[in-house]
Short mmCIF file of C-alpha atoms in Angstrom, two decimals:
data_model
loop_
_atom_site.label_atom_id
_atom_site.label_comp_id
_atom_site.label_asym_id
_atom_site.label_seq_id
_atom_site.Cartn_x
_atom_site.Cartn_y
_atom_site.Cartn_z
CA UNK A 458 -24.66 -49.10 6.52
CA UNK A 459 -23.49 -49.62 9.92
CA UNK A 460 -20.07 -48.82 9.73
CA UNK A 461 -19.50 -47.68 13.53
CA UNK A 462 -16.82 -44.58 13.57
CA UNK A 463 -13.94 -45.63 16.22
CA UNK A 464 -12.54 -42.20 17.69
CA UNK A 465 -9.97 -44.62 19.56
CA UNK A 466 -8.01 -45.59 16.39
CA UNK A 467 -7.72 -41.96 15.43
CA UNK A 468 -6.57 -40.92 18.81
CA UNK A 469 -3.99 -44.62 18.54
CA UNK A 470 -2.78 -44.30 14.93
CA UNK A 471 -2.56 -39.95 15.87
CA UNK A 472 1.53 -40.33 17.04
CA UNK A 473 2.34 -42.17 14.07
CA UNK A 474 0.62 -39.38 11.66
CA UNK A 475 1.49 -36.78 13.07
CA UNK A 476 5.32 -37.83 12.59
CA UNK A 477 4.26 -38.27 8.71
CA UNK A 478 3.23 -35.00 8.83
CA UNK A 479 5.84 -33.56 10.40
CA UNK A 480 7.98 -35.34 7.59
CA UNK A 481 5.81 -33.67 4.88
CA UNK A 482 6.48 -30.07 6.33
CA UNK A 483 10.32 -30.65 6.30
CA UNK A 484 10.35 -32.15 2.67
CA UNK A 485 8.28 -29.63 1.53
CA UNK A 486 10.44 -26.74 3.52
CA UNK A 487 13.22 -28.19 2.07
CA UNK A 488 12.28 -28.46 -1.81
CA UNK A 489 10.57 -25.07 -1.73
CA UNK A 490 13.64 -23.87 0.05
CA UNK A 491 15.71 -25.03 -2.94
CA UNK A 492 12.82 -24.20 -5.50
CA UNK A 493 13.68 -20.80 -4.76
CA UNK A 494 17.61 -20.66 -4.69
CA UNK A 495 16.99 -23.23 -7.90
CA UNK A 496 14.21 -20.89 -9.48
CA UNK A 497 15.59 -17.00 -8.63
CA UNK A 498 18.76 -18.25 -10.73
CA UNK A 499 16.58 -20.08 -13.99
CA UNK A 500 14.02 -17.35 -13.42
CA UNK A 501 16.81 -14.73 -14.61
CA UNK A 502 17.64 -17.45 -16.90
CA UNK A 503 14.59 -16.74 -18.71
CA UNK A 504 14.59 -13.19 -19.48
CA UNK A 505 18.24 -13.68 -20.07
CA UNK A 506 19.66 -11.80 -23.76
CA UNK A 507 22.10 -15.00 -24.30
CA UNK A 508 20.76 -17.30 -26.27
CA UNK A 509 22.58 -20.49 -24.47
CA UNK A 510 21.23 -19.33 -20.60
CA UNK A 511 17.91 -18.57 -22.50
CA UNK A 512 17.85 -22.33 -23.75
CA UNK A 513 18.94 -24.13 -20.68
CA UNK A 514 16.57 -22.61 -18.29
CA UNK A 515 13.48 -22.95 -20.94
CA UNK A 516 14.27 -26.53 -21.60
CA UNK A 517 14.66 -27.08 -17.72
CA UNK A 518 11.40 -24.96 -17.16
CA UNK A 519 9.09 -26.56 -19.67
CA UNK A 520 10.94 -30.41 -19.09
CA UNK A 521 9.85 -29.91 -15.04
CA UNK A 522 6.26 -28.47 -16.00
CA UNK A 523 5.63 -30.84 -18.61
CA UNK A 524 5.60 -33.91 -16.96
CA UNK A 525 4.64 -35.64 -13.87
CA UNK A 526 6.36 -35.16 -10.60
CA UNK A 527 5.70 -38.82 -9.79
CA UNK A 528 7.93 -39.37 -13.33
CA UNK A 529 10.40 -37.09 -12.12
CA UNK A 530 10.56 -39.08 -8.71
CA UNK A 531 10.89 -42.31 -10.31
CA UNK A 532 13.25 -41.13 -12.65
CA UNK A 533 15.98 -40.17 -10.07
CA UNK A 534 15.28 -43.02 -7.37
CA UNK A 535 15.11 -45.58 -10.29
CA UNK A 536 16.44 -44.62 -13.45
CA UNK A 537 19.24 -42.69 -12.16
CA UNK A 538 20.76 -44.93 -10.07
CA UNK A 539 20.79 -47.62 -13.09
CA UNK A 540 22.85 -45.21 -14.92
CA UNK A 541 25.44 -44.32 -12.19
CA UNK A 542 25.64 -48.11 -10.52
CA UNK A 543 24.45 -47.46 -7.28
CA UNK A 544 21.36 -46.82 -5.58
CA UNK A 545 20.23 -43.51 -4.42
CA UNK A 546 18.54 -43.55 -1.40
CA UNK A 547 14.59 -42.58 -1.31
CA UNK A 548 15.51 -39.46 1.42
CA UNK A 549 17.72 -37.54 -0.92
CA UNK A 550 16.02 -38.94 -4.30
CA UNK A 551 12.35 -37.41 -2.83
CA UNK A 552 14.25 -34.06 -2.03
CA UNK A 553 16.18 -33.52 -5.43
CA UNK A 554 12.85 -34.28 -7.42
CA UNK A 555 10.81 -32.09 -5.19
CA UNK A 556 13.32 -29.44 -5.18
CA UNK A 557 14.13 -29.78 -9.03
CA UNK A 558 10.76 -29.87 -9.41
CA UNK A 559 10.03 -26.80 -7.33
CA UNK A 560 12.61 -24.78 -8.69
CA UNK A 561 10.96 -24.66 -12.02
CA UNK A 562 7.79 -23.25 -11.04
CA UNK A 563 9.51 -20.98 -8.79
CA UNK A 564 11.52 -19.60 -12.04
CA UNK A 565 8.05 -18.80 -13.69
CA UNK A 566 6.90 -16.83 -10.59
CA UNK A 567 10.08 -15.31 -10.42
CA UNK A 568 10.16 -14.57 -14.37
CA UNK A 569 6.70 -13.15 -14.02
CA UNK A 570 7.41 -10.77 -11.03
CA UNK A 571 10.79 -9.49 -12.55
CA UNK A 572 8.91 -8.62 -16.10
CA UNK A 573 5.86 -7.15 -13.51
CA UNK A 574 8.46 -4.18 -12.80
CA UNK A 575 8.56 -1.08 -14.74
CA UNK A 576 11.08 -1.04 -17.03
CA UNK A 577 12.46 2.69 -16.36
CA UNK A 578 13.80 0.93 -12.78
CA UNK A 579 16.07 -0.98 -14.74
CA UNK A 580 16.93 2.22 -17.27
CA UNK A 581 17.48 4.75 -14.05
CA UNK A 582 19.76 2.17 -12.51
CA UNK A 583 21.76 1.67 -16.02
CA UNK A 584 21.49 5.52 -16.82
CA UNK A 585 23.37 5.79 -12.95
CA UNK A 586 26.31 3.76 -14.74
CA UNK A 587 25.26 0.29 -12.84
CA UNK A 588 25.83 -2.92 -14.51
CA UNK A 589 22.74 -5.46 -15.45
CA UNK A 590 24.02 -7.30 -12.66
CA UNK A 591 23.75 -4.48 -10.07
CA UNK A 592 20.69 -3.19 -11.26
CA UNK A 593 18.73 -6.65 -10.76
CA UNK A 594 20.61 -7.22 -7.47
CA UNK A 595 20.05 -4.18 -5.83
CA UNK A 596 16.78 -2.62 -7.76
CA UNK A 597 14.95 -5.41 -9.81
CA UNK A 598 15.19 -8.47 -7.36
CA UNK A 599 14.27 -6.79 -4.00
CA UNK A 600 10.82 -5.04 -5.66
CA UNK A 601 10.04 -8.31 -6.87
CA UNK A 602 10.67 -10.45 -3.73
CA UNK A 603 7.17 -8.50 -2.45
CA UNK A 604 5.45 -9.23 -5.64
CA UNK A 605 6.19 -13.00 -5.44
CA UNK A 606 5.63 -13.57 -1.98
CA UNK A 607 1.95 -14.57 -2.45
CA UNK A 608 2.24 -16.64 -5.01
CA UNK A 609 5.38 -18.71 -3.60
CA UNK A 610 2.55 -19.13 -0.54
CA UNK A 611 0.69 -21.45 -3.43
CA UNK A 612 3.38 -22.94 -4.87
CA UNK A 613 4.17 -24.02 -0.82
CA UNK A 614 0.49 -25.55 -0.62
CA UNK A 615 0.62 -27.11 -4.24
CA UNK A 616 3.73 -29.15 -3.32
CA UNK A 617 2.71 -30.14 0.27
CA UNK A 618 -0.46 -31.88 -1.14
CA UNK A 619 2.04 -33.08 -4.20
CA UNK A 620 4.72 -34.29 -1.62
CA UNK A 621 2.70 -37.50 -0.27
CA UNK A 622 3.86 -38.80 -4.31
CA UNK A 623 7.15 -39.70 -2.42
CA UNK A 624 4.79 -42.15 -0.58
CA UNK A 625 5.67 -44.60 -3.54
CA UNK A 626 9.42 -45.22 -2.86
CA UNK A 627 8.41 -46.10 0.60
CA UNK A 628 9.04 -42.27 2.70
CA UNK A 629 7.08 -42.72 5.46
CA UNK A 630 5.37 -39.20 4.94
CA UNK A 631 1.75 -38.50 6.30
CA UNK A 632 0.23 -40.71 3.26
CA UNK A 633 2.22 -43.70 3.56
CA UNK A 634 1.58 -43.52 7.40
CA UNK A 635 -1.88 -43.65 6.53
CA UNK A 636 -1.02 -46.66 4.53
CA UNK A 637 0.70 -48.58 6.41
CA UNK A 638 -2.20 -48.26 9.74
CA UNK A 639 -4.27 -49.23 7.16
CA UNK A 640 -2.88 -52.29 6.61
CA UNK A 641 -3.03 -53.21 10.50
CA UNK A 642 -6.48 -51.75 11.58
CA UNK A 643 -8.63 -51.77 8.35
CA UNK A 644 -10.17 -48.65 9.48
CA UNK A 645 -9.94 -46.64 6.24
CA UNK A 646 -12.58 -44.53 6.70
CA UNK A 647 -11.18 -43.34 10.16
CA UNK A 648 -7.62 -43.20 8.83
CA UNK A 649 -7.88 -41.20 5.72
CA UNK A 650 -10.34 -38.96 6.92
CA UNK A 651 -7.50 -38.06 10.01
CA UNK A 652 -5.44 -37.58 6.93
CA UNK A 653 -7.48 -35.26 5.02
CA UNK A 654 -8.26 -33.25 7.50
CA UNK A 655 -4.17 -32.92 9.06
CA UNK A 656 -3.66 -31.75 5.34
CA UNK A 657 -5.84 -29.39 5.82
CA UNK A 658 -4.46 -27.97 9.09
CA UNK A 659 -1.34 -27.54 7.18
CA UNK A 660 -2.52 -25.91 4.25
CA UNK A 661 -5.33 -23.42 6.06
CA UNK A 662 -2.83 -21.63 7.91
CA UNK A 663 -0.44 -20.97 5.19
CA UNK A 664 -3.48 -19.88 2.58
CA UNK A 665 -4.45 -17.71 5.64
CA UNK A 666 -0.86 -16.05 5.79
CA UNK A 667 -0.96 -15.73 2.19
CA UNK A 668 -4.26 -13.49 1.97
CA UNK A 669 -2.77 -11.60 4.90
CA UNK A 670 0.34 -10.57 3.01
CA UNK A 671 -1.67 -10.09 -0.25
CA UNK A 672 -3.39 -7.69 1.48
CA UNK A 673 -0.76 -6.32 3.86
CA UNK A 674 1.41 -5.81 0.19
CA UNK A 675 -1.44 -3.98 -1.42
CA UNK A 676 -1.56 -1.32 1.08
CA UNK A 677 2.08 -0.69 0.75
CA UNK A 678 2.43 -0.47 -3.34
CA UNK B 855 31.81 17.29 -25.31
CA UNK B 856 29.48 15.08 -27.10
CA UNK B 857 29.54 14.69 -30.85
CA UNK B 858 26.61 12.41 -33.08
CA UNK B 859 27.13 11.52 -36.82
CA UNK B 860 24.31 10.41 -38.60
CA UNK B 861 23.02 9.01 -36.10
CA UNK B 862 20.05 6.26 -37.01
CA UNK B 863 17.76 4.54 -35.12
CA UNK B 864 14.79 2.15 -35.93
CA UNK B 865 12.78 -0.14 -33.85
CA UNK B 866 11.74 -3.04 -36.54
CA UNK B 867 11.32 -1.99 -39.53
CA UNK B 868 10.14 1.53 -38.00
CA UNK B 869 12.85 3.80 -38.57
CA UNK B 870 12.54 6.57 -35.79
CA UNK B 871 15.83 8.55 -35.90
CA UNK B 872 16.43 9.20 -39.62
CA UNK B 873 20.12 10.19 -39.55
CA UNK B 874 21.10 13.10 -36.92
CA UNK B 875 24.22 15.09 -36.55
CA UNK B 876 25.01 17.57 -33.91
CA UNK B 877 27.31 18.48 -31.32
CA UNK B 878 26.58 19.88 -27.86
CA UNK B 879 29.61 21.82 -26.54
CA UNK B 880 30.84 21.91 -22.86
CA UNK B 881 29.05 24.08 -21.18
CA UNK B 882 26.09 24.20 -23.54
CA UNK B 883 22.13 24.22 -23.12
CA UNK B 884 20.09 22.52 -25.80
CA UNK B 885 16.82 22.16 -25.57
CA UNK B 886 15.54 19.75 -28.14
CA UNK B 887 11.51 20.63 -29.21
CA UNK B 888 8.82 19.04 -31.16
CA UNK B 889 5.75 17.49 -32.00
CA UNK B 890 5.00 13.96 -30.09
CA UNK B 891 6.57 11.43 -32.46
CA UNK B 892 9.65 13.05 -33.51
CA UNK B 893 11.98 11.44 -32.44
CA UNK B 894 13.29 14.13 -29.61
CA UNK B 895 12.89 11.38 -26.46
CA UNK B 896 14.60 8.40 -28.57
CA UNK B 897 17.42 10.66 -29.89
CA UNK B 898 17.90 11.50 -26.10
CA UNK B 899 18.24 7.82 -24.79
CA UNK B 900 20.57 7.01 -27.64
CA UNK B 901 23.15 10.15 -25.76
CA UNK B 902 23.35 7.10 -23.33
CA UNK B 903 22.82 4.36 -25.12
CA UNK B 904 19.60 3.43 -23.36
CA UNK B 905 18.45 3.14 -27.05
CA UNK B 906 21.27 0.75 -29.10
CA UNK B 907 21.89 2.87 -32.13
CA UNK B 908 21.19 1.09 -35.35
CA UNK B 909 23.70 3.49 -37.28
CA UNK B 910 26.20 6.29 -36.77
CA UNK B 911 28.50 7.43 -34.45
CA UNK B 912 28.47 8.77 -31.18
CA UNK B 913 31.54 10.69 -29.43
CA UNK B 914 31.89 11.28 -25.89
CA UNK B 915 35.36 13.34 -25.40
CA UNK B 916 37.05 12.81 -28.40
CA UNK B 917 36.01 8.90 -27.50
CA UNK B 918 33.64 6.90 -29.94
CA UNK B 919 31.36 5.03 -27.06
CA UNK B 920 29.09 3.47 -30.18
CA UNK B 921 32.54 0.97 -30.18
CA UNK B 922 31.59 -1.50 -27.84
CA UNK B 923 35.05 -2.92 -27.85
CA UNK B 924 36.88 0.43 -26.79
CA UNK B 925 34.76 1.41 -24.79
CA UNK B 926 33.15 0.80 -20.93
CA UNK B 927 29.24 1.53 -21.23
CA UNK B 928 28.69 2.19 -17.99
CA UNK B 929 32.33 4.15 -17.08
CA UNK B 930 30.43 5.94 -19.90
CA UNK B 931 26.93 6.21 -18.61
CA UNK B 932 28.40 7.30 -14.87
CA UNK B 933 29.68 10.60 -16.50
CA UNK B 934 25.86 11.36 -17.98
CA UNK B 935 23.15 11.67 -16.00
CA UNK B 936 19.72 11.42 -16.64
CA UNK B 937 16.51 12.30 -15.45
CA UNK B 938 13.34 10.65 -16.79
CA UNK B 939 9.78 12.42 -17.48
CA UNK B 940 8.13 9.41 -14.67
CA UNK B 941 11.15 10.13 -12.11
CA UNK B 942 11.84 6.19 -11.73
CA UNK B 943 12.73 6.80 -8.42
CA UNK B 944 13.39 3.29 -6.62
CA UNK B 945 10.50 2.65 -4.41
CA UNK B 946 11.80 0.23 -1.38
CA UNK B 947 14.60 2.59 -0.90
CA UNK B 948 14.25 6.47 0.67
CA UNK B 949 15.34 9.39 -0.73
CA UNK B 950 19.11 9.23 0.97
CA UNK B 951 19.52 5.53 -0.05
CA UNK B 952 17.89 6.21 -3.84
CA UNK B 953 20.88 8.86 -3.95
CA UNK B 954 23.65 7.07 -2.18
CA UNK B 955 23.26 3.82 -4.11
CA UNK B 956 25.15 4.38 -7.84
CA UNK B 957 27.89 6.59 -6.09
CA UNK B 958 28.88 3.82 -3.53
CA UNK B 959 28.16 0.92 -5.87
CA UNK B 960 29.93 2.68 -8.81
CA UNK B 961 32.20 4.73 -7.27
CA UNK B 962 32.77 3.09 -4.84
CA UNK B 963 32.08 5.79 -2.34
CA UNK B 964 32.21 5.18 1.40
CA UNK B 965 28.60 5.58 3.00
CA UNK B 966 29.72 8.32 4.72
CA UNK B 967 31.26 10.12 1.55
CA UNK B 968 28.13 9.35 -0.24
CA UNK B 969 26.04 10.84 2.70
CA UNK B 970 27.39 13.74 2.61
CA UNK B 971 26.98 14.46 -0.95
CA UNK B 972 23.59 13.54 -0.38
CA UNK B 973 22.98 15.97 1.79
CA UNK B 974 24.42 18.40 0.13
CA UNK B 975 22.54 18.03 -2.48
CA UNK B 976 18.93 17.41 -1.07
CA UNK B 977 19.94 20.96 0.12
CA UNK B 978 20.52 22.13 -3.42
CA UNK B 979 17.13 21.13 -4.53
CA UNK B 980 15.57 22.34 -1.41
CA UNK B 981 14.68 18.68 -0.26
CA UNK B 982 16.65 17.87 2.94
CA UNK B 983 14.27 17.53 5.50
CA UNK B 984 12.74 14.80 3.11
CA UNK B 985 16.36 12.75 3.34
CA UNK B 986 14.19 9.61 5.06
CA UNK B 987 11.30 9.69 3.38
CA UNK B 988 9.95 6.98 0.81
CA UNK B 989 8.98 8.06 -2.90
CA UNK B 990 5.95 6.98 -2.79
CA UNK B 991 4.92 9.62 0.11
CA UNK B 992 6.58 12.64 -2.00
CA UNK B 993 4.53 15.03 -4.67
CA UNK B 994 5.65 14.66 -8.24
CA UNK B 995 7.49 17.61 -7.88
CA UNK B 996 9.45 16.67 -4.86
CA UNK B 997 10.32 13.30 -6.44
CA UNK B 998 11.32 14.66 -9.63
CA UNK B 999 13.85 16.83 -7.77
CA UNK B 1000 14.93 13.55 -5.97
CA UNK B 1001 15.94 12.21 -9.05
CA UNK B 1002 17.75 15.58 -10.24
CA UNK B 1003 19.83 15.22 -7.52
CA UNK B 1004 20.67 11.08 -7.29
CA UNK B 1005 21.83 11.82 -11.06
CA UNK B 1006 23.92 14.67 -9.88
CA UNK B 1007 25.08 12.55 -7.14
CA UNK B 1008 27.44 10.74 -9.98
CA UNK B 1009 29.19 14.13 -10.34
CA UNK B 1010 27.89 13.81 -14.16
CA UNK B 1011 30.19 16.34 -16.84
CA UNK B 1012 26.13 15.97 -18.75
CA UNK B 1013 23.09 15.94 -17.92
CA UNK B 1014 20.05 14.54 -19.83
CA UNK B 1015 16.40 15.76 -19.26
CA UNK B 1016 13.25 13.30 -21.16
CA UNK B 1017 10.21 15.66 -20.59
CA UNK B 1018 10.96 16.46 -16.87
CA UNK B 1019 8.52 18.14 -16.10
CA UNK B 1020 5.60 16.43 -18.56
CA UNK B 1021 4.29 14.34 -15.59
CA UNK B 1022 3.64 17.04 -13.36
CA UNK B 1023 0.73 18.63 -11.89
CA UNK B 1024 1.21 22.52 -13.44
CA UNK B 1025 1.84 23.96 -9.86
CA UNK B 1026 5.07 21.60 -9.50
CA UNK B 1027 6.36 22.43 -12.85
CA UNK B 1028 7.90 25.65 -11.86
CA UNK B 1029 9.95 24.15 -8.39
CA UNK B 1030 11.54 21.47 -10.55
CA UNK B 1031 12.72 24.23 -13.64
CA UNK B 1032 14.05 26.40 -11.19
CA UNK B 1033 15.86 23.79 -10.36
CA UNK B 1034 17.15 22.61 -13.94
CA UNK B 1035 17.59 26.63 -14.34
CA UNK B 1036 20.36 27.13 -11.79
CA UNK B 1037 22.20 23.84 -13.01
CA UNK B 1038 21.98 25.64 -16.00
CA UNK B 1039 24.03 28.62 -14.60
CA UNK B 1040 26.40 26.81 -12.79
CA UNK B 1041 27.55 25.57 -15.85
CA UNK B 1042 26.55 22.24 -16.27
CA UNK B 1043 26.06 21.09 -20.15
CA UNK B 1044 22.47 19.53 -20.34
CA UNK B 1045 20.37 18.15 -23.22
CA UNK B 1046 16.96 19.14 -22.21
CA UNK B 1047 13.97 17.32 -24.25
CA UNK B 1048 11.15 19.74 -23.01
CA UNK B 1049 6.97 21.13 -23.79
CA UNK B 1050 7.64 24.18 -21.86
CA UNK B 1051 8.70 26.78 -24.62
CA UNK B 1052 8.98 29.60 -22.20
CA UNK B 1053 11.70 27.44 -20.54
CA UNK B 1054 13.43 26.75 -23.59
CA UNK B 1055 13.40 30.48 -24.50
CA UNK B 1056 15.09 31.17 -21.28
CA UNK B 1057 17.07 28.68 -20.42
CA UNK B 1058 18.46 27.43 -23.66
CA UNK B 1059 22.16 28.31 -25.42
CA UNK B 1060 20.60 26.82 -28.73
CA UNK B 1061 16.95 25.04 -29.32
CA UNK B 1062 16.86 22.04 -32.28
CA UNK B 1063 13.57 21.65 -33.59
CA UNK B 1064 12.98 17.96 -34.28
CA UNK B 1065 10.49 16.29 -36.92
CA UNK B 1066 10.12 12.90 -38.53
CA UNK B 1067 13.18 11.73 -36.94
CA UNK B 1068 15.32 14.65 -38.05
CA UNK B 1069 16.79 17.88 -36.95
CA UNK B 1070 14.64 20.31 -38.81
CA UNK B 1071 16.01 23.92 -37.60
CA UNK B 1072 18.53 24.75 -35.11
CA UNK B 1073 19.05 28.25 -33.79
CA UNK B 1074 19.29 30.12 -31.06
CA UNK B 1075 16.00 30.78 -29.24
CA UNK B 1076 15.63 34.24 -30.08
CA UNK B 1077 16.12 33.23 -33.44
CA UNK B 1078 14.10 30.22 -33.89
CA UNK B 1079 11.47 31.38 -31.70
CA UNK B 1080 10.70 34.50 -33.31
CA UNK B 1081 12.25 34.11 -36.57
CA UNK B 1082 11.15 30.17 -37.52
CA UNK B 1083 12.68 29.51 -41.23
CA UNK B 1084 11.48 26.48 -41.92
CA UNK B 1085 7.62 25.85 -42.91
CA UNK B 1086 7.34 22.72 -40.52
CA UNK B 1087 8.78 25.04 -37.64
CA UNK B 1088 6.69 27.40 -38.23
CA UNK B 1089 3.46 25.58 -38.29
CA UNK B 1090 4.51 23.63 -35.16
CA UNK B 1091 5.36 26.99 -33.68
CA UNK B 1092 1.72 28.57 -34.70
CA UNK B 1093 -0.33 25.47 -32.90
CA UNK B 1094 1.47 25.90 -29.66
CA UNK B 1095 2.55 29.50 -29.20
#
């Protein structure tokens, strides 16, 4: 064991990481950004009384859930493009899997938090002559917008670890920035430690935020 | 105003409304009594069709609102209002926006129409100092009056009461009667599904006395009160009186 610790390739290889990163945060801002346009729509979906809308969003839900988001990745940069004759470049195929992938496990958080209100909202805004559609909008969706916010926190760190899978097809994200130092200085143990630990800077100060409006949302219920 | 043949209503294989028929006249009080169980809260929703009936008719006006097809539920359900026994106030709106909502969505009210109704109102119910308040910082009482008035709000030609006054503490009971009491007065035909006998007594044009999922007696309260004919009435009268 003497493996001497070099602080200077850290503090060399630090620019080039901390661009990675920065490209993790905006794929991840993106896809959760779309998650939740994607997964307040399939999230109704899934509580809907037609049978079609019902079917659609369950198949989408349990599809997304059910398989790997490296198989999802891999299915729209390679698969896709094999089918429709040209090539789909790795920026927009990483952001339609992570968003498509987002999107269903924002429609379960949203599902849950819409069946977490009480029912006699819904009834007193239908009793007042209000259509389903006005009584989500205006009664059921913003009480459950404060319910959700917590757990959309999570979903936010789950897919920023999950978003160095876009590493593969060659996004030059925080993980394949590790890689490709790697490959030049050989210091791995330098390299992926820096890694780990700007993951973690990431993810602290969101789980932080999260408890915080946990507990601010408690006080107000 | 509001006329129900055999009406039936199950939930599975439970039937729970066994085949009702009535008619409330304009103008009318009914206060509909009886042991938990009967039937009296689930015959009220199906008034409104909160509750899908599974058989009968329902007329509202001379209008059959069971037939989906001639019908507009909820041009229907914005003549009826209703008030529920847990209030279901809206809790990230105040009191001024939990009234204002239905009449400016539905009616399509201006803000400053619906305001004014408001206020009116919340002055009718003795409330309108509480205009900007949240729910969740008003007393059962208080927030059951709330939701008197966003139902009245609709201008309704009915009103529906589930148990108003079942999740109260006993000192609120009284403010929130008093108010159902003057509605009463003013003329307003109401459906009132209620534990408070000496309310019914007073208040009511005609009191049904409901059992197993039927109308067992229905008479006026003098009558039914202190005259019960039938046996089930009678006992269910005895336990509680």
């Amino acid at each position: 064991m003497d493996y001497s610790w070099s602080w200077k390739v850290i503090i060399h290889s630090l620019p080039m990481l901390l661009a990675g990163a920065r490209l993790t945060i905006r794929l991840t801002c993106i896809a959760v950004g779309m998650g939740i346009i994607i997964g307040t729509f399939v999230g109704i979906g899934r509580i809907s009384k037609n049978k079609l809308v019902y079917a659609l969003s369950s198949v989408y839900v349990h599809f997304i859930r059910g398989t790997p988001l490296l198989v999802q990745l891999y299915l729209f940069y390679f698969a896709l493009p094999a089918l429709l004759g040209f090539p789909i470049p790795p920026m927009p195929a990483a952001i339609i899997s992570m968003s498509i992938n987002s999107g269903a496990y924002v429609a379960e958080i949203v599902r849950a938090g819409i069946q977490s209100i009480d029912r006699g909202q819904m009834e007193a805004a239908r009793s007042l002559g209000m259509t389903y559609r006005q009584g989500m909008r205006f009664i059921i969706i913003p009480q459950t917008f404060k319910r959700i916010v917590p757990p959309l926190g999570n979903e936010f760190i789950a897919l920023l670890k999950d978003s160095s899978i876009v590493s593969v097809i060659a996004l030059e994200e925080l993980v394949r920035k590790g890689y490709i130092i790697m490959g030049r200085t050989f210091r791995s143990f330098e390299i992926w430690t820096a890694v780990a630990f700007l993951f973690l800077f990431m993810t602290l100060p969101i789980t932080q935020l999260v408890n915080y409006a946990e507990r601010k949302l408690q006080n107000n219920d | 105003m509001i006329k129900v043949v055999n009406l039936k209503k199950s939930f599975g294989d439970l039937p729970v409304i066994k085949g009702i028929t009535n008619e409330i006249r304009q103008k009318e009080v009914v206060c509909v009594i009886g042991p938990s169980g009967s039937g009296k809260s689930t015959f009220l929703r199906c008034l409104n069709l909160l509750e899908e009936p599974s058989g009968g008719k329902i007329y509202f006006e001379g209008k059959e609102i069971t037939d989906h097809k001639q019908v507009d539920i909820n041009l229907f359900r914005a003549e009826v209002g209703m008030v529920f026994q847990r209030f279901n106030l809206f809790p990230h709106m105040n009191v001024l926006e939990n009234i204002c909502l239905a009449p400016m969505k539905v009616r399509d009210l201006s803000r400053e129409e619906a305001e004014t109704r408001a206020n009116l109102l919340l002055k009718k119910v003795g409330l309108q100092e509480k205009a900007l308040d949240f729910p969740d910082n008003l007393s059962g009482g208080q927030q059951q009056r709330v939701a008197i008035a966003r139902a009245l709000a609709m201008h309704p030609k009915m009103m529906l009461f589930d148990e108003p006054t079942s999740a109260l503490d006993p000192e609120m009971i009284k403010e929130v009667l008093d108010v159902i009491k003057e509605l009463g007065k003013e003329g307003m035909t109401m459906v009132v599904v209620t534990h408070e006998m000496g309310f019914a007594r007073e208040v009511a044009d005609r009191v049904l006395f409901m059992d197993d999922g039927l109308i067992i007696e229905e008479n006026s309260p003098e009558q039914l009160f202190n005259h019960p004919k039938n046996e089930r009435t009678k006992m269910f009268l005895s336990k509680i009186l």
